[in-house]
Short mmCIF file of C-alpha atoms in Angstrom, two decimals:
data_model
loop_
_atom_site.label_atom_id
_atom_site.label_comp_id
_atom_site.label_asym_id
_atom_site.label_seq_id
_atom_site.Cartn_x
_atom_site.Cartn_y
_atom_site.Cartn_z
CA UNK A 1209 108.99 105.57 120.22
CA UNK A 1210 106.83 102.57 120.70
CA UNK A 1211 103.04 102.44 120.29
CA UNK A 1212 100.42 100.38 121.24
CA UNK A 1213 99.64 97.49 119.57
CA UNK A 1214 96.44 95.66 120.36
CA UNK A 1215 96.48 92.32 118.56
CA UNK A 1216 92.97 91.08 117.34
CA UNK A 1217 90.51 88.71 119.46
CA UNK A 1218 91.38 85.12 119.42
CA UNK A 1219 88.91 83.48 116.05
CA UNK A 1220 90.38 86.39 114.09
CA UNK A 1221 93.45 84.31 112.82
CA UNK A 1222 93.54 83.48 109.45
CA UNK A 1223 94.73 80.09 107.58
CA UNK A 1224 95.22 81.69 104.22
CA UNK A 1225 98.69 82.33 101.90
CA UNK A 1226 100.01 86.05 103.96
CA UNK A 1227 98.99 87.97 100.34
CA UNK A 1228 95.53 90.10 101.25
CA UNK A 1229 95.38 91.08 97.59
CA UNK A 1230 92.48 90.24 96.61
CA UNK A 1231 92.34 88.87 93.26
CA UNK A 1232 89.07 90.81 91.79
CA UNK A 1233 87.37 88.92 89.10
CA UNK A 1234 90.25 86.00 89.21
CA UNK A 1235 86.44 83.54 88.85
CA UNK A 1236 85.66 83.10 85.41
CA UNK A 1237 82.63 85.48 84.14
CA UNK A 1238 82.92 88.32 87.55
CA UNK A 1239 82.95 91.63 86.41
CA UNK A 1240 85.70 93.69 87.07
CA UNK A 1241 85.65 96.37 89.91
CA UNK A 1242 85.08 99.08 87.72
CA UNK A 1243 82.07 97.51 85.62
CA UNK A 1244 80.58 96.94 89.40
CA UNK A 1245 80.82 100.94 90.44
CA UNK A 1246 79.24 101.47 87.62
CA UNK A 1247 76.65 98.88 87.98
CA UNK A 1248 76.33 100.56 90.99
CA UNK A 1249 76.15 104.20 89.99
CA UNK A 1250 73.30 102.63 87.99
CA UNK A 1251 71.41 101.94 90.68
CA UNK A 1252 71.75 98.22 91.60
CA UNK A 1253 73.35 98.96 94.95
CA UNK A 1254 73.65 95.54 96.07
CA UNK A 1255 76.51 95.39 93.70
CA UNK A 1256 78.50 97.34 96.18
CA UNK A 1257 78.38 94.01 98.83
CA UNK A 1258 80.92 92.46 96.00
CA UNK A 1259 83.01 94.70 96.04
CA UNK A 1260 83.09 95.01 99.74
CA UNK A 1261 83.36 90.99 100.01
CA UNK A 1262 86.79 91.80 97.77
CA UNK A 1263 88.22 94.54 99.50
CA UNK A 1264 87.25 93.71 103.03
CA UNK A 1265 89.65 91.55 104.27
CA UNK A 1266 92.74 93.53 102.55
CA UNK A 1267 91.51 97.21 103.95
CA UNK A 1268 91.09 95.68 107.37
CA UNK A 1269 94.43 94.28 107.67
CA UNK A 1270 96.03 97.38 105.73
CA UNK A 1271 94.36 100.28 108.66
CA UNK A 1272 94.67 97.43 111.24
CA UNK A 1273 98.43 97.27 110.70
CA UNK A 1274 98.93 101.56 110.64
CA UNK A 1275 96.93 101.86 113.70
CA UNK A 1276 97.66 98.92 115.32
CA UNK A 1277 94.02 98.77 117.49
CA UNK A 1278 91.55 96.10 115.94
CA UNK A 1279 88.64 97.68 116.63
CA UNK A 1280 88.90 101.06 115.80
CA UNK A 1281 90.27 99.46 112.49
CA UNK A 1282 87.25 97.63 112.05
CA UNK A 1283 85.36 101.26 112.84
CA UNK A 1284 87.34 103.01 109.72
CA UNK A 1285 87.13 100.19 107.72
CA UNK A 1286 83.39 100.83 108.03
CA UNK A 1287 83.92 104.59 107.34
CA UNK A 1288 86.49 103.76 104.62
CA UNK A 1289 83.63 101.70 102.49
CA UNK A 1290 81.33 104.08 103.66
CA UNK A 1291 82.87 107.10 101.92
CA UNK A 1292 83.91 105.04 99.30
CA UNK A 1293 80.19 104.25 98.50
CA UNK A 1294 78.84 108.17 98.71
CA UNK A 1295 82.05 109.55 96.79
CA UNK A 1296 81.51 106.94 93.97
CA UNK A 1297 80.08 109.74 91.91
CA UNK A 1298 83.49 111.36 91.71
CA UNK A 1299 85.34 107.83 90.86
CA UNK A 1300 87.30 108.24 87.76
CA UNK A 1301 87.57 104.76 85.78
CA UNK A 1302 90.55 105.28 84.17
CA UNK A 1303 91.94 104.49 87.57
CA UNK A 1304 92.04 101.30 89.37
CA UNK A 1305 89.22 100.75 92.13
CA UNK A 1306 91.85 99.08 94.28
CA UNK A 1307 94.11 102.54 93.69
CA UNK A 1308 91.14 104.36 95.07
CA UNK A 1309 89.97 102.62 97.79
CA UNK A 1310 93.60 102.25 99.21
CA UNK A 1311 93.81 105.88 99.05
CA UNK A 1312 90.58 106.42 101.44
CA UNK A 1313 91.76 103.98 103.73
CA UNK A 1314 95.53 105.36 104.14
CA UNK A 1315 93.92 108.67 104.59
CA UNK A 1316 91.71 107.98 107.32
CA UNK A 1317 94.60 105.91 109.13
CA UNK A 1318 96.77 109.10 108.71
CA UNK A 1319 94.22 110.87 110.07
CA UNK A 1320 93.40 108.64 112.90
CA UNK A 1321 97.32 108.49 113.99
CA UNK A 1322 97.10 112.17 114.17
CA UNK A 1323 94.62 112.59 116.55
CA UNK A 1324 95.87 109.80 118.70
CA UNK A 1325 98.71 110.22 120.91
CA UNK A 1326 100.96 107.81 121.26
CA UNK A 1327 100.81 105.16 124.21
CA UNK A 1328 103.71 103.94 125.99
CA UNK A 1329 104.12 100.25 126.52
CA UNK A 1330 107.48 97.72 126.88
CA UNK A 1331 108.63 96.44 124.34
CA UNK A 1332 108.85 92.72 126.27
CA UNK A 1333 105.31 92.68 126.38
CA UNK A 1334 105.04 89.73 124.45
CA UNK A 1335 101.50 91.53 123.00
CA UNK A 1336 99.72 88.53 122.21
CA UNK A 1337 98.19 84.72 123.93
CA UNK A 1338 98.81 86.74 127.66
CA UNK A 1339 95.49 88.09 128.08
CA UNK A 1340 92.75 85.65 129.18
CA UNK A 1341 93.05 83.61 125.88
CA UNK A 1342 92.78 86.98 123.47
CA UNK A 1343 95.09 88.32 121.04
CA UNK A 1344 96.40 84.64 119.63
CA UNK A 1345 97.39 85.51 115.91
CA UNK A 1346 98.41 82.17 114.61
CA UNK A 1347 99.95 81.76 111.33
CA UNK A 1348 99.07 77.50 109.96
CA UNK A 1349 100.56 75.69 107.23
CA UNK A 1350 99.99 72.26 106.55
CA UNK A 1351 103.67 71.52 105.80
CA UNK A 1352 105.21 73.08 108.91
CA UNK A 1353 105.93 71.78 112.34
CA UNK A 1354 105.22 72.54 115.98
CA UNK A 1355 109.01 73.97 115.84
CA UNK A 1356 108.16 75.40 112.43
CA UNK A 1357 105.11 77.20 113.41
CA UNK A 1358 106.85 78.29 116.67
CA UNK A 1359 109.71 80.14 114.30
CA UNK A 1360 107.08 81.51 112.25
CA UNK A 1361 105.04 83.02 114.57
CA UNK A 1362 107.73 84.76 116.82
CA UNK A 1363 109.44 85.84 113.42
CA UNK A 1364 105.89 87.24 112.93
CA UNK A 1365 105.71 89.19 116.27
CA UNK A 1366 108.69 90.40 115.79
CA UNK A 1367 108.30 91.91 112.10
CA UNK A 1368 104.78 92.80 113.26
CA UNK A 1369 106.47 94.95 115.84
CA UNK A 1370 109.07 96.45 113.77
CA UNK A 1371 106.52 97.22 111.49
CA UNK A 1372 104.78 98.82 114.27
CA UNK A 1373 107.83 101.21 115.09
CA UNK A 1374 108.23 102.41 112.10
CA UNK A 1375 107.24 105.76 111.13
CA UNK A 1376 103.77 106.12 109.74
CA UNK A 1377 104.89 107.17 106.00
CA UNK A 1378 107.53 103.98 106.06
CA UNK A 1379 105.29 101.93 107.41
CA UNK A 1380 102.39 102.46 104.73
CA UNK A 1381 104.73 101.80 102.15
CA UNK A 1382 105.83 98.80 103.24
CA UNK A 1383 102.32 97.57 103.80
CA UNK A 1384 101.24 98.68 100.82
CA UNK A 1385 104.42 96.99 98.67
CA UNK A 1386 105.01 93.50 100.84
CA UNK A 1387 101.60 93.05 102.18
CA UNK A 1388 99.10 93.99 99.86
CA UNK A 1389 101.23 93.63 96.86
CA UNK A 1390 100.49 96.93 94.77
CA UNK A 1391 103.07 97.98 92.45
CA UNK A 1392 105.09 100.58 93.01
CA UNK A 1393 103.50 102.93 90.21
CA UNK A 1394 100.65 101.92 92.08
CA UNK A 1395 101.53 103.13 95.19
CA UNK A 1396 103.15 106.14 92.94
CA UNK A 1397 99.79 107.20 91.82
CA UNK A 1398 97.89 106.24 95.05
CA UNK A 1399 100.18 108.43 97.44
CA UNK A 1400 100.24 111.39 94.81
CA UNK A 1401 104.45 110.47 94.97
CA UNK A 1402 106.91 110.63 92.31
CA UNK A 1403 107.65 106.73 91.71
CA UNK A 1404 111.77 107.53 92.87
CA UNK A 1405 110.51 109.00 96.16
CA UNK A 1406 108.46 105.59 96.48
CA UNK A 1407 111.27 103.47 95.76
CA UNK A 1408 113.58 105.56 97.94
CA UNK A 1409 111.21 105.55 101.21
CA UNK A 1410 110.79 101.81 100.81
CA UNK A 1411 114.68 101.07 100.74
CA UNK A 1412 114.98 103.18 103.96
CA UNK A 1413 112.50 101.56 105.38
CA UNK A 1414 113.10 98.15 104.64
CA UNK A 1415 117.28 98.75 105.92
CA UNK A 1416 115.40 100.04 109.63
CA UNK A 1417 113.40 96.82 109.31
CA UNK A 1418 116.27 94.84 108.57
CA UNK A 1419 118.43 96.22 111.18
CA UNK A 1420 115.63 95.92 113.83
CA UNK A 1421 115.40 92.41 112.76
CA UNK A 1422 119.41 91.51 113.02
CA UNK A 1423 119.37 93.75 116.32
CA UNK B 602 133.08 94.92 89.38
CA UNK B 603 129.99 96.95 91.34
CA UNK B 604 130.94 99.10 94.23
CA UNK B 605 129.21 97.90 97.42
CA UNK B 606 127.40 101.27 97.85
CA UNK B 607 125.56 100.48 94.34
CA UNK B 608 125.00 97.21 95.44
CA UNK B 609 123.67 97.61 98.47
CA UNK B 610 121.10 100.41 97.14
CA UNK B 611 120.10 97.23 94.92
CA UNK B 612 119.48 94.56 97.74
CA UNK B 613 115.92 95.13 98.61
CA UNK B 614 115.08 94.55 94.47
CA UNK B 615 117.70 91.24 94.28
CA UNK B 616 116.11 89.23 96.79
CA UNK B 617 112.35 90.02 95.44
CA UNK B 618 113.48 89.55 91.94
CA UNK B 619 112.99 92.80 90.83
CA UNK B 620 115.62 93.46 88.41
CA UNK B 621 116.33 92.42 85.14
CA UNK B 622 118.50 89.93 84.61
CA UNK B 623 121.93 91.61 83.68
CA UNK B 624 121.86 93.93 86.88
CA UNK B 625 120.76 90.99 89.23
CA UNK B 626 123.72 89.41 87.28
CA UNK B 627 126.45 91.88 87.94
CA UNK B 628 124.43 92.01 91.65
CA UNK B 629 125.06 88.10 91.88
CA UNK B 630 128.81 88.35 90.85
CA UNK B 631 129.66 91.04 93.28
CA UNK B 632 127.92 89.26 96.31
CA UNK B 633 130.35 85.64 95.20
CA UNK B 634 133.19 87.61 96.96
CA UNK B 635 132.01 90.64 99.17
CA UNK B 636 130.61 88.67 102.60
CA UNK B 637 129.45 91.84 103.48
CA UNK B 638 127.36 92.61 100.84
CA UNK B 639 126.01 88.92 101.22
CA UNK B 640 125.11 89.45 104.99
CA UNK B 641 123.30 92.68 103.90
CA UNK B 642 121.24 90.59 101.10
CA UNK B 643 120.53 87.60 103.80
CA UNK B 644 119.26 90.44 106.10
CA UNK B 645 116.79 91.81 103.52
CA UNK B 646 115.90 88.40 102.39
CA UNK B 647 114.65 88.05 106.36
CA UNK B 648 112.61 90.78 105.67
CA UNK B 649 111.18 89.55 102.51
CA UNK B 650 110.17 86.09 103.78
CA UNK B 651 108.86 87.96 107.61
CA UNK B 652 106.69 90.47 105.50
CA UNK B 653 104.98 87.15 103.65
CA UNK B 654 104.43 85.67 107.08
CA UNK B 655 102.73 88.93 108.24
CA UNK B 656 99.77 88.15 110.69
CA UNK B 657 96.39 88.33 109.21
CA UNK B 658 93.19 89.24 110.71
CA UNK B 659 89.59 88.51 109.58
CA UNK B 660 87.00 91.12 109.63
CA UNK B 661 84.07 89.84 111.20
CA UNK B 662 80.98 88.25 109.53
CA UNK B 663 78.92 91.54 110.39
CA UNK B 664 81.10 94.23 108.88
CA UNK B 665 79.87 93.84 105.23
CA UNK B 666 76.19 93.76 106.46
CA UNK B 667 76.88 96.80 108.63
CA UNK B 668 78.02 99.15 105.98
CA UNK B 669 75.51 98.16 103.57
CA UNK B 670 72.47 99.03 106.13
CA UNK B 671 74.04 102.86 106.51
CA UNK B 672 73.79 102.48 102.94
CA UNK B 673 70.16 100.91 101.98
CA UNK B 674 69.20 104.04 104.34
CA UNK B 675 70.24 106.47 102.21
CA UNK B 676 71.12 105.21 98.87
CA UNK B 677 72.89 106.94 95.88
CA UNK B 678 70.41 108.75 93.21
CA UNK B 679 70.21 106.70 90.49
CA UNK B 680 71.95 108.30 87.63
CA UNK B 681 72.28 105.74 84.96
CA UNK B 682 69.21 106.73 82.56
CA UNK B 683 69.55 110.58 82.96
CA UNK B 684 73.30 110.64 83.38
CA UNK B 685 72.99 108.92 79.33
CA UNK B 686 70.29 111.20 78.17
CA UNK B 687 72.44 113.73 79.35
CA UNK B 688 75.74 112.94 77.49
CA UNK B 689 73.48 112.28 74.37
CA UNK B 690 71.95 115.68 74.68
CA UNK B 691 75.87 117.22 74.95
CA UNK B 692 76.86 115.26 72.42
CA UNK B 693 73.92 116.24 70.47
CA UNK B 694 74.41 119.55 70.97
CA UNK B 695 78.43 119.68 69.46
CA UNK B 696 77.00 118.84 66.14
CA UNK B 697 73.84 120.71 65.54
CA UNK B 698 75.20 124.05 66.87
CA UNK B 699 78.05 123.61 63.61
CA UNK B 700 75.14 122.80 62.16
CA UNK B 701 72.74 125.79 63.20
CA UNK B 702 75.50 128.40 62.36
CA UNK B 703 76.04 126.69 59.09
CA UNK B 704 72.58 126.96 58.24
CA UNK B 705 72.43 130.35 59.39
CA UNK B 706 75.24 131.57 57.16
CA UNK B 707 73.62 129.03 54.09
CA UNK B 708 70.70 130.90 54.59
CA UNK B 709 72.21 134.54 54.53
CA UNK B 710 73.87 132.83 51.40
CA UNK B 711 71.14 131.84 49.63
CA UNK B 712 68.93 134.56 50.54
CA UNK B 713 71.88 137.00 48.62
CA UNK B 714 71.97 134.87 45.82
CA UNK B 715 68.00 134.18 44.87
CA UNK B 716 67.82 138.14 45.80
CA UNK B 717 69.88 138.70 43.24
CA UNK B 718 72.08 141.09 45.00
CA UNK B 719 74.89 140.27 43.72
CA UNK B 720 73.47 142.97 41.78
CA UNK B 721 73.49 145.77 44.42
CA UNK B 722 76.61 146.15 45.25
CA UNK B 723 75.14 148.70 48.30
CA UNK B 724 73.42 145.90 49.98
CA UNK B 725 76.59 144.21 51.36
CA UNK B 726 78.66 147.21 52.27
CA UNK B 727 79.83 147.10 55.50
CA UNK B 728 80.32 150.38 55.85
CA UNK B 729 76.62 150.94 55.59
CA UNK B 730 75.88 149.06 59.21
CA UNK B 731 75.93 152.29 61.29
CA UNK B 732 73.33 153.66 58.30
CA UNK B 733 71.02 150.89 58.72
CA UNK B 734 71.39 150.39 62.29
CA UNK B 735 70.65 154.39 62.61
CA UNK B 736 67.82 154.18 60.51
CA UNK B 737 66.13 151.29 62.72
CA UNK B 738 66.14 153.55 65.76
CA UNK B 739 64.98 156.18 63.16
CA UNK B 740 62.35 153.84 62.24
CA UNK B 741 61.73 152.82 65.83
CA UNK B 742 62.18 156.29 67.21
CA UNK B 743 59.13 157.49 65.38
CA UNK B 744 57.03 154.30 65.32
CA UNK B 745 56.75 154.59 69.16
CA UNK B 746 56.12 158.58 68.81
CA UNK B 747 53.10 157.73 66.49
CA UNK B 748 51.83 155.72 69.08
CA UNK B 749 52.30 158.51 71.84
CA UNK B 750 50.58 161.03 69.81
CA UNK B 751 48.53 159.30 68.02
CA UNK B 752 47.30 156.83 70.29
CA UNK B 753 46.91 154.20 68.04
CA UNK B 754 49.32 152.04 66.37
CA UNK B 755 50.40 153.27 62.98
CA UNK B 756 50.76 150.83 59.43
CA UNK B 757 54.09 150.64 59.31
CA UNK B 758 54.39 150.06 55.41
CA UNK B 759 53.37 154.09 55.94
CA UNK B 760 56.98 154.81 56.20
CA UNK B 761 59.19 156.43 53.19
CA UNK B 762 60.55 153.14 52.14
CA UNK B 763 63.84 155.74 50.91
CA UNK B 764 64.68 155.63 54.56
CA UNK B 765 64.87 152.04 54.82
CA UNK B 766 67.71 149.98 53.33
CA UNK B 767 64.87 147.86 52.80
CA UNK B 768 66.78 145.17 50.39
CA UNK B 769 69.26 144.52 53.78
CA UNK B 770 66.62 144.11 56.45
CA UNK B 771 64.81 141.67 54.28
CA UNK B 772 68.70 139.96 54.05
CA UNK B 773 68.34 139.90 57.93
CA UNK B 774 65.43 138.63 58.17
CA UNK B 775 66.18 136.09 55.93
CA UNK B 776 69.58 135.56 57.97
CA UNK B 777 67.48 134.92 61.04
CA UNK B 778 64.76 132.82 59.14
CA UNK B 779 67.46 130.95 58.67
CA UNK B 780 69.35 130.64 61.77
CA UNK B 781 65.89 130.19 63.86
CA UNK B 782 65.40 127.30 61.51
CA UNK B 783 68.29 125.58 62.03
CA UNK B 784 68.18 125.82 65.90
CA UNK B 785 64.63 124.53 65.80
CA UNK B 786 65.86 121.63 63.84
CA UNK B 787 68.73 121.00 66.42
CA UNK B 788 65.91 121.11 69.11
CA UNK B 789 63.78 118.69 67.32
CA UNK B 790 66.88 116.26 67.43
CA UNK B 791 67.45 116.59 71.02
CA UNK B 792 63.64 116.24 71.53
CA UNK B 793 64.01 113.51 69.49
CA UNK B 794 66.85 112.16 71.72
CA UNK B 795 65.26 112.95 75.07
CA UNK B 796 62.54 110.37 73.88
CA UNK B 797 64.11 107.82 72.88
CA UNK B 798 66.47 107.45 76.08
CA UNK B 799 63.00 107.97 78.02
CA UNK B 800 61.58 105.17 76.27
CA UNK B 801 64.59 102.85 76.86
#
């Protein structure tokens, strides 16, 4: 089954290392996430902009990649920090913020691939630089070459698509593991999973992903 | 040697360095001679170095200033101040109610002991509740029937004090002198609590 897969406008690309982790109070002297919830629950709400200026970035590119349309992923990435905000009350701080917010965010893509049914396109649509100049998702490096960046980019495309085919549950995890680089207890805790289950769904779906890529 | 069904279950880990060294050993050994294995491990390493490539997007300038309008609008009730008066008051609270009922029973204690009733060996028979407790309705029974027919309110000392265990309702009394103190002094601490996370 293929799906659609509407790349983001052209100015969207990013320069930075692939890893959308963010690294949460990696600057001397920031408070962690969980000192700025409660900072927060405190009342000085402009603490929450931090913690959307972390998290951002990552939880756009995580519901982005499960639903595969940039701006409705923009849309629940607004709803995802939204609910995040008014449910802060029921936050438990023994957990990680980043568990948390993942959690919100890979429910409300579940929930948006639910109620969307799928869309039929070819598979040789290219899916990117073919529409009036939109959809260019360049990857830059200042060691690599015009051949170089040519190799990374359709290697891109192409795991971007195969990533795109996969089924929804597969497809989280590998998001979740490779591009936003939560451990796998992590992931454990966030999708309510016993860690083996974790580590069993991500071999299976990293041998699809690896035959899709030799095929 | 490893079978290549145990090896391959491995691959994904090998390439990303996730195993400890004497499995991604035994891992490396097998993979010197099985070319199968090896184009399996090539094939996930692919995958490893595609998922770092992975496309990124940028959320637009507008997205953090967007959310936190919807939230300025209706903000969160503060609950720093009362959510720690609160916990103080709980936490209050689990050590004067030991302390109430310990003063209740310390109280009952040495009410018996100052009474000297060590003495009466009747005062602190059980067996004499459903007496006493009888003669209290007695007691109340007729204090309310004086009032009917009398229309007035009788002296209550009037009553035979023979019907009265009189030595165990003073106990009583005394008991609940005693516990009413102590909860007042566990109030006074949480009053004193309430204030002092007020003033802060």
């Amino acid at each position: 089954m293929t799906e659609h897969f509407s790349p983001a406008p052209t100015g969207r690309e990013v320069a930075s290392p692939p890893s959308a982790r963010p690294a949460p109070g990696s600057r001397p002297g920031s408070p962690s996430d969980e000192a700025l919830v409660c900072r927060v629950l405190a009342g000085e709400v402009h603490c929450y902009e931090e913690l959307i200026a972390r998290y951002e970035r990552p939880i756009v590119n995580f519901i982005y990649r499960m639903i595969g349309d940039y701006e409705q992923s923009l849309d629940l990435a607004q709803e995802v920090f939204y609910k995040a905000y008014r449910s802060l009350t029921r936050f438990d701080p023994s957990y990680r913020f980043s568990t948390w917010i993942y959690r919100i965010a890979s429910n409300r893509s579940i929930d948006f691939l639910r109620r969307q049914s799928p869309v039929l396109i070819s598979l040789d649509d290219p899916g990117d630089g073919e529409r009036g100049g939109e959809g260019t998702i360049q990857l830059r490096s200042p060691t690599q070459g015009p051949e170089d960046l040519l190799a990374a980019r359709e290697l891109g495309h192409r795991i971007a698509q195969a990533i795109d085919a996969l089924p929804p549950f597969y497809r989280e995890l590998i998001l979740l593991r490779h591009s936003h680089d939560l451990a796998y207890e992590e992931i454990a805790r966030l999708k309510n999973l016993p860690l083996g289950t974790v580590k069993n769904r991500l071999f299976r779906a990293r041998e699809i992903l690896r035959k899709r890529l030799e095929a | 040697m490893e079978s290549c069904a145990r090896v391959a279950a491995r691959l994904p880990e090998y390439v990303a360095d996730e195993l400890t060294r004497g499995t991604e050993g035994r891992l490396a050994g097998h993979l010197t001679e099985c070319a199968d294995c090896r184009k399996k491990a090539s094939g996930h390493l692919r995958v490893l170095d595609a998922l770092r490539t992975l496309p990124q997007v940028a959320p637009p300038a507008d997205l953090r200033s967007a959310v936190m309008q919807r939230i300025l609008a209706d903000p969160l009730p503060s609950r720093g101040r009362s959510s720690r008066g609160r916990l103080r008051i709980v936490r209050t609270l689990l050590w004067t109610t030991p302390l109430m009922l310990l003063g209740g029973v310390g109280g009952a204690g040495a009410a018996l002991v100052f009474g000297k009733a060590w003495d009466r060996p009747g005062v602190l028979d059980p067996t004499l509740l459903p007496d006493w407790i009888e003669n209290l309705g007695k007691l109340a029974f007729s204090f309310l029937l004086d009032v009917a027919t009398r229309a007035e309110i009788p002296f209550l000392p009037s009553t035979p004090s023979t019907s009265i265990p009189w030595q165990g309702l003073a106990l009583l009394v005394a008991f609940a002198l005693a516990v009413l103190g102590a909860a007042g002094l566990g109030l006074l601490m949480t009053a004193r609590v309430l204030a002092s996370a007020a003033d802060r």
